[in-house]
C-alpha cells in the first residue's frame, strides 16, 4: 500500500466515505484518491512523491493556478491584520466593485461563504420577491447541496423529485426539474403553472454534467418566458463566472438575469460565494428588507483579499493567458482524436473543457457516454501524470499557470491513453 492508500483508510475511520465532499472519494472511477500535500502553478504533489498536471484546480476556483504569488501575498497580508472581525471592511467593497466591473448588471451584492449558500439564498429571495413557491431547475445542473435544489434525477417532461432521502416531499414538491436545453418542456410548464413560478434557476453554461453549453436562443427564451410570467431568472454562475468569459455566461450570451450566483473564482481559492442582481430585488435582503440571510464569516477579509488579488490578475492579462492555453490544448486534443480516428464529442468554452466518451451530440444530461472507457482513460491519465476530475460528468479547468510544456505533456498523455484504450477495444 502506498501512503495515500494508508491515509485514505485512516480517513475512512473519521469521515463518511473518507472524505468531506463526495466526489473526492473516486466512487465513479474506483481506486484510491491520491492525498495531496501541496500545489504550485499548474501542478499538485501527492504524499507519495508523485506530481500531476492539475485540471481540477480545486473544482474551478484556481484560475491562476496554485499559489499565485499575488494571491498568496494578499492573503498573508490580510491574515497578519486579523483573520475575521464580523464587522464591515473596505476589502468587501473593493471586491464587490471589481466583480461589478466584470459583471455590470450586478447592482447590489451579498457575500456568503459558498456557492450552496448563494443559490439557496437567491431562491429564497426570488420566492419572497414574487410571493410564489415554485422553482424550475434543470436536470444535471448543480446548485449546491441545499434541500430544494438537490432535486435532479428523473427524465420526461417534468419530474416531481421525491427521490432524495432526508428531503421531505413537501419541500421537493416545490421544485420542478426539466431536461436542460428543452425549451418546449419549459414552455409547457409556464403555460399551465406560470402564476406559481417564482424562478427559473440554471447554470447558463452547464459544468456539472460535463460541459454543456446552452443551445442557440435557450437563454433568451427563458428570459422572455420569465418576463411574461413575472418570474425571476437566476443564473448560477458559481462555475461559469470568470470562466467561460471574463464576464461569465451573461456577458458571453448577452442575456441579463435578475439574480446571479457566484463563488469559486471570486475567492481566489478561499471559501466565498455571492449573490446579486437588480437593486429592486436585492433591496429586499436584510437589513434593508425583510428577507433574512446572514453569515458569521461572510465577507471574510482573507478570502476578500485573495479574491481581489485574483480578479486583478485576471484583469491584467491573466484571463487572456488562461484562455489562450485552453484554446491551445483544445487544438492539440482535437488533433489527437483525429489522428486516432476517434469521434468523441469535445466541448470547450473559455477556460473550461470536457471530452465526452460518446460520438453523439451532448445537449443535456447525457446517458450515452461510455463510462467504462472514461474510467480506464481517467486512470491512465493519472498514471501519466495528468489529474482529471474523477467523473465523466465533471468539467476540466485550465489556468494561466498551464504553460506550453504542461499542455504538450498533457496532449501526449491524452494520445497515449486513448491509443491504449483503442488497442484494448474499449474505444472504436
Ligand atoms: C460548485 C457549484 C455550486 C456549489 O458551490 P459550493 O461552494 O461547493 O457550495 C453551486 N453551483 C454551481 C454551478 C457550482 O458549480
XYZ file of C-alpha atoms and ligand atoms in Angstrom:
443
model
C 0.000 0.000 0.000
C 1.252 3.457 -0.766
C 0.964 6.401 1.594
C -2.218 7.749 0.001
C -3.925 4.390 0.485
C -2.931 4.265 4.142
C -4.135 7.824 4.652
C -7.414 7.118 2.884
C -8.047 4.061 5.066
C -7.395 6.198 8.125
C -9.663 8.984 6.841
C -12.450 6.455 6.394
C -12.452 5.948 10.162
C -13.157 9.668 10.608
C -15.321 10.755 7.659
C -18.210 9.151 5.779
C -16.535 7.554 2.776
C -13.248 9.011 3.920
C -13.906 12.464 2.502
C -15.530 15.804 3.202
C -17.167 16.147 -0.206
C -18.410 13.047 -2.035
C -16.758 13.178 -5.448
C -13.281 13.241 -3.878
C -13.688 9.566 -2.950
C -13.343 8.334 -6.572
C -16.586 6.348 -6.395
C -17.229 6.809 -10.125
C -13.787 5.641 -11.224
C -12.758 3.256 -8.465
C -9.381 3.076 -6.768
C -7.839 5.349 -4.187
C -7.634 9.127 -4.437
C -4.116 10.490 -4.098
C -3.709 12.531 -0.920
C -2.470 15.939 -1.901
C 0.346 17.543 0.001
C 0.867 20.760 -1.887
C 0.360 22.592 -5.147
C 2.357 25.032 -7.222
C 1.364 26.640 -10.503
C -0.245 24.014 -12.716
C 0.873 21.095 -10.532
C -0.143 19.213 -7.443
C 2.094 16.904 -5.436
C 0.819 13.901 -3.514
C 2.004 12.241 -0.314
C 3.827 9.539 -2.282
C 6.001 11.990 -4.174
C 4.040 11.863 -7.440
C 3.114 15.051 -9.190
C 0.364 15.777 -11.645
C -0.700 18.489 -14.064
C -3.898 19.627 -12.433
C -7.082 20.155 -14.467
C -9.337 20.096 -11.413
C -7.907 23.228 -9.808
C -9.955 22.779 -6.661
C -13.012 22.283 -8.910
C -12.602 25.576 -10.704
C -11.526 28.362 -8.356
C -7.788 28.355 -9.127
C -7.865 30.089 -12.488
C -4.348 31.423 -11.798
C -3.076 28.025 -10.714
C -1.816 27.059 -7.258
C -0.057 29.592 -5.065
C -0.119 32.508 -7.462
C 2.363 34.909 -5.813
C -0.012 37.891 -5.856
C -2.809 35.887 -4.244
C -0.519 34.362 -1.631
C 0.910 37.779 -0.780
C -2.541 39.335 -0.421
C -3.894 36.520 1.738
C -0.840 36.519 4.011
C -1.017 40.275 4.453
C -4.707 40.009 5.329
C -4.064 37.298 7.926
C -1.418 39.486 9.531
C -4.071 42.168 10.006
C -6.605 39.846 11.607
C -8.435 36.907 10.122
C -12.025 37.929 10.856
C -13.911 40.763 12.527
C -17.591 40.213 11.875
C -17.664 43.901 11.011
C -17.561 45.761 7.704
C -14.180 46.136 5.995
C -13.010 48.034 2.911
C -11.998 44.763 1.298
C -15.631 43.704 0.798
C -16.407 46.911 -1.075
C -13.248 46.558 -3.118
C -14.026 43.002 -4.222
C -17.659 43.872 -4.972
C -16.532 46.788 -7.150
C -14.150 44.522 -9.050
C -16.830 41.880 -9.581
C -19.208 44.533 -10.891
C -16.595 45.713 -13.388
C -16.707 42.218 -14.886
C -20.473 41.885 -14.457
C -22.005 45.329 -14.836
C -25.561 44.048 -14.458
C -25.000 43.347 -10.777
C -26.358 46.361 -8.931
C -26.222 45.064 -5.358
C -24.325 42.097 -3.987
C -24.233 39.988 -0.837
C -21.205 37.876 0.071
C -21.731 34.435 1.592
C -19.340 31.526 2.223
C -20.158 29.039 -0.516
C -21.946 28.555 -3.782
C -24.520 26.447 -1.961
C -25.419 29.386 0.242
C -25.519 31.725 -2.729
C -28.018 29.604 -4.677
C -30.137 28.807 -1.649
C -30.339 32.473 -0.681
C -31.060 33.648 -4.228
C -34.013 31.275 -4.452
C -35.321 32.411 -1.068
C -35.122 35.969 -2.308
C -36.879 35.125 -5.578
C -39.680 33.442 -3.661
C -40.056 36.429 -1.350
C -39.975 38.903 -4.216
C -42.538 37.088 -6.341
C -44.572 35.720 -3.405
C -44.567 32.376 -5.226
C -43.080 28.989 -4.357
C -42.367 27.010 -7.465
C -38.748 26.668 -8.605
C -37.814 25.375 -12.028
C -34.389 23.822 -12.372
C -32.729 21.562 -14.905
C -31.532 18.034 -14.766
C -27.768 17.847 -14.485
C -27.432 21.400 -13.181
C -25.892 21.580 -9.737
C -26.686 24.424 -7.392
C -25.106 23.172 -4.200
C -26.483 20.802 -1.643
C -29.470 22.618 -0.173
C -32.680 20.593 0.077
C -34.865 22.060 -2.595
C -32.100 22.349 -5.191
C -30.780 18.814 -4.888
C -33.620 17.501 -6.980
C -32.119 16.373 -10.238
C -32.992 12.824 -11.153
C -35.785 11.799 -13.473
C -36.452 12.487 -17.091
C -39.523 13.147 -19.162
C -41.298 16.450 -19.391
C -41.435 17.270 -15.704
C -40.459 15.059 -12.844
C -41.562 15.580 -9.318
C -38.469 14.929 -7.294
C -39.055 12.914 -4.186
C -36.139 10.564 -4.564
C -33.678 12.073 -2.090
C -33.636 10.686 1.442
C -33.767 13.447 4.037
C -35.657 15.817 1.815
C -39.358 15.945 2.722
C -41.745 15.586 -0.214
C -43.314 18.844 0.971
C -40.005 20.532 0.200
C -39.209 18.713 -3.023
C -42.676 19.268 -4.464
C -41.903 22.948 -4.961
C -39.062 22.112 -7.319
C -39.686 21.026 -10.889
C -36.805 19.523 -12.767
C -36.732 19.694 -16.562
C -34.247 18.466 -19.176
C -31.541 21.036 -19.958
C -31.963 22.863 -23.252
C -35.541 21.611 -23.559
C -37.383 24.825 -24.270
C -40.650 23.061 -25.075
C -40.731 21.486 -21.611
C -40.245 24.889 -20.021
C -42.896 26.471 -22.207
C -45.315 23.749 -21.259
C -44.859 24.342 -17.540
C -45.153 28.093 -17.984
C -48.350 27.600 -19.955
C -50.034 25.702 -17.163
C -48.427 27.000 -13.987
C -46.962 30.414 -14.766
C -48.620 32.100 -11.818
C -46.888 29.735 -9.370
C -43.368 30.066 -10.757
C -41.048 32.072 -8.509
C -37.946 31.487 -10.563
C -36.060 29.538 -13.147
C -32.568 28.732 -11.916
C -29.893 27.264 -14.166
C -26.250 27.102 -14.994
C -26.302 29.273 -18.131
C -23.390 27.145 -19.277
C -23.706 23.829 -17.500
C -20.499 22.498 -15.990
C -21.789 19.852 -13.631
C -22.878 17.302 -16.254
C -19.672 17.692 -18.151
C -19.538 20.949 -20.068
C -22.816 21.606 -21.866
C -23.461 24.988 -23.469
C -26.968 26.379 -23.889
C -28.493 25.926 -27.319
C -28.939 28.956 -29.504
C -31.793 31.022 -28.084
C -32.346 28.922 -24.965
C -31.307 31.629 -22.501
C -33.060 34.378 -24.470
C -36.276 32.372 -24.485
C -36.074 31.712 -20.755
C -35.644 35.456 -20.273
C -38.792 36.154 -22.285
C -40.854 33.463 -20.534
C -39.838 34.764 -17.102
C -40.606 38.353 -18.057
C -44.061 37.467 -19.308
C -44.900 35.425 -16.211
C -43.375 37.769 -13.662
C -40.898 35.069 -12.626
C -37.241 35.696 -11.904
C -34.393 34.295 -13.965
C -31.452 33.187 -11.844
C -28.091 32.408 -13.435
C -25.971 30.204 -11.237
C -22.556 31.333 -12.427
C -20.676 29.864 -9.497
C -18.681 27.885 -12.053
C -19.188 29.720 -15.360
C -18.467 33.154 -13.869
C -14.970 34.368 -14.881
C -14.502 31.046 -16.663
C -16.471 30.874 -19.934
C -15.846 34.589 -20.414
C -14.427 37.203 -18.042
C -17.996 38.425 -17.550
C -19.473 34.938 -17.298
C -22.196 33.446 -19.465
C -24.287 36.589 -19.127
C -21.596 38.520 -20.997
C -20.919 35.723 -23.477
C -24.576 35.359 -24.489
C -25.794 38.863 -23.720
C -28.697 37.723 -21.581
C -29.269 39.570 -18.314
C -30.589 37.537 -15.395
C -32.471 39.035 -12.450
C -30.139 37.391 -9.966
C -26.670 35.879 -10.312
C -24.936 33.383 -8.026
C -21.163 33.462 -7.778
C -18.443 31.548 -5.970
C -15.282 29.605 -6.831
C -13.041 32.056 -8.775
C -14.095 35.143 -6.764
C -12.486 33.754 -3.606
C -9.047 33.150 -5.101
C -9.118 29.642 -3.596
C -10.747 30.557 -0.293
C -14.360 29.817 0.692
C -16.590 32.517 -0.804
C -19.912 32.817 -2.529
C -22.050 35.771 -3.522
C -25.428 36.543 -4.945
C -26.536 39.758 -6.517
C -28.609 41.401 -9.172
C -31.194 44.044 -9.696
C -31.360 46.669 -6.998
C -35.144 46.485 -6.524
C -34.870 42.773 -5.795
C -31.679 42.810 -3.733
C -33.058 45.585 -1.527
C -35.419 43.010 -0.081
C -32.449 41.334 1.652
C -32.000 42.110 5.387
C -31.252 44.572 6.812
C -32.564 46.799 4.003
C -35.515 44.436 3.542
C -37.371 41.581 5.232
C -35.616 38.536 3.669
C -33.255 37.237 6.318
C -29.851 35.888 5.403
C -26.664 36.140 7.434
C -23.204 34.639 7.979
C -20.656 34.889 10.788
C -17.698 34.681 8.414
C -19.365 36.238 5.341
C -17.066 38.687 3.578
C -14.115 37.175 5.403
C -11.156 39.540 4.976
C -8.655 36.841 3.992
C -10.976 35.474 1.320
C -11.775 39.001 0.135
C -8.082 39.853 -0.144
C -7.374 36.691 -2.134
C -10.369 37.364 -4.357
C -9.292 40.954 -5.013
C -5.794 39.824 -5.981
C -7.164 37.076 -8.224
C -9.582 39.330 -10.093
C -6.902 41.996 -10.530
C -4.655 39.384 -12.082
C -7.455 38.247 -14.373
C -7.991 41.831 -15.472
C -4.340 42.450 -16.222
C -3.875 39.607 -18.674
C -4.474 36.517 -16.533
C -7.739 35.635 -18.190
C -6.373 36.050 -21.710
C -3.467 33.802 -20.848
C -5.623 31.060 -19.338
C -7.993 31.090 -22.298
C -5.084 31.010 -24.792
C -3.740 27.940 -23.035
C -7.179 26.324 -23.088
C -7.526 27.021 -26.817
C -4.049 25.607 -27.456
C -4.900 22.456 -25.533
C -8.212 22.046 -27.317
C -6.439 22.170 -30.649
C -3.903 19.554 -29.592
C -6.531 17.204 -28.160
C -8.746 17.501 -31.225
C -5.732 16.681 -33.411
C -5.136 13.570 -31.307
C -8.727 12.464 -31.772
C -8.423 12.967 -35.493
C -5.138 11.081 -35.716
C -6.642 8.202 -33.773
C -9.799 8.255 -35.872
C -11.955 8.797 -32.798
C -15.031 10.987 -32.927
C -15.538 11.788 -29.259
C -17.682 14.825 -28.547
C -15.462 17.617 -27.268
C -16.653 20.899 -25.780
C -14.670 23.946 -24.761
C -15.793 27.367 -23.660
C -13.262 29.860 -22.339
C -11.114 28.093 -19.767
C -13.345 25.008 -19.370
C -13.416 21.865 -21.471
C -14.818 18.352 -21.478
C -14.296 15.253 -23.583
C -17.356 13.030 -23.679
C -16.967 9.342 -24.386
C -19.685 9.364 -26.999
C -19.880 10.439 -30.621
C -23.417 11.759 -30.107
C -24.022 15.458 -29.567
C -24.338 16.259 -25.848
C -27.013 18.854 -25.190
C -28.342 17.759 -21.835
C -27.508 15.288 -19.080
C -26.095 12.543 -21.279
C -26.790 8.890 -20.786
C -24.949 7.898 -23.919
C -21.411 8.110 -22.538
C -19.199 5.050 -22.304
C -18.404 5.215 -18.596
C -16.147 2.158 -18.691
C -13.965 3.843 -21.280
C -13.922 7.033 -19.218
C -12.865 5.108 -16.149
C -9.967 3.433 -17.935
C -8.976 6.759 -19.534
C -9.048 8.526 -16.186
C -6.690 6.034 -14.564
C -4.286 6.027 -17.498
C -4.119 9.815 -17.433
C -3.440 9.739 -13.708
C -0.660 7.225 -14.358
C 0.801 9.556 -16.971
C 0.741 12.471 -14.547
C -2.461 14.236 -15.533
C -5.024 14.879 -12.789
C -8.554 14.995 -14.215
C -11.893 15.223 -12.431
C -12.813 11.641 -11.452
C -16.137 11.593 -13.308
C -17.345 11.877 -16.887
C -19.878 14.419 -15.673
C -17.386 16.998 -14.476
C -15.545 19.708 -16.335
C -11.807 20.219 -16.739
C -10.321 23.608 -15.910
C -7.287 25.370 -17.344
C -5.333 28.087 -15.543
C -2.923 30.834 -16.526
C -0.203 28.659 -14.983
C -0.590 25.858 -17.541
C 2.371 26.694 -19.767
C 3.014 25.137 -23.148
C 5.259 22.457 -21.634
C 2.365 21.320 -19.427
C -0.036 21.398 -22.336
C 2.228 19.394 -24.638
C 2.834 16.817 -21.941
C -0.927 16.577 -21.334
C -1.612 16.166 -25.033
C 0.968 13.375 -25.252
C -0.621 11.584 -22.306
C -4.025 12.002 -23.932
C -2.803 10.411 -27.161
C -1.114 7.556 -25.360
C -4.132 6.834 -23.144
C -6.640 6.872 -25.990
C -4.390 4.754 -28.207
C -4.214 2.205 -25.424
C -7.991 2.182 -24.998
C -8.391 1.686 -28.711
C -5.953 -1.210 -28.690
C -7.817 -2.835 -25.836
C -11.066 -2.486 -27.776
C -12.597 -0.094 -25.251
C -12.938 2.546 -27.936
C -13.587 2.428 -31.636
C -19.732 24.398 -7.189
C -21.063 24.887 -7.523
C -22.008 25.226 -6.548
C -21.773 24.969 -5.089
O -20.752 25.750 -4.572
P -20.084 25.308 -3.185
O -19.120 26.400 -2.910
O -19.466 23.981 -3.432
O -21.180 25.243 -2.191
C -23.196 25.778 -6.948
N -23.471 25.987 -8.237
C -22.600 25.670 -9.213
C -22.953 25.951 -10.637
C -21.377 25.094 -8.886
O -20.545 24.743 -9.872
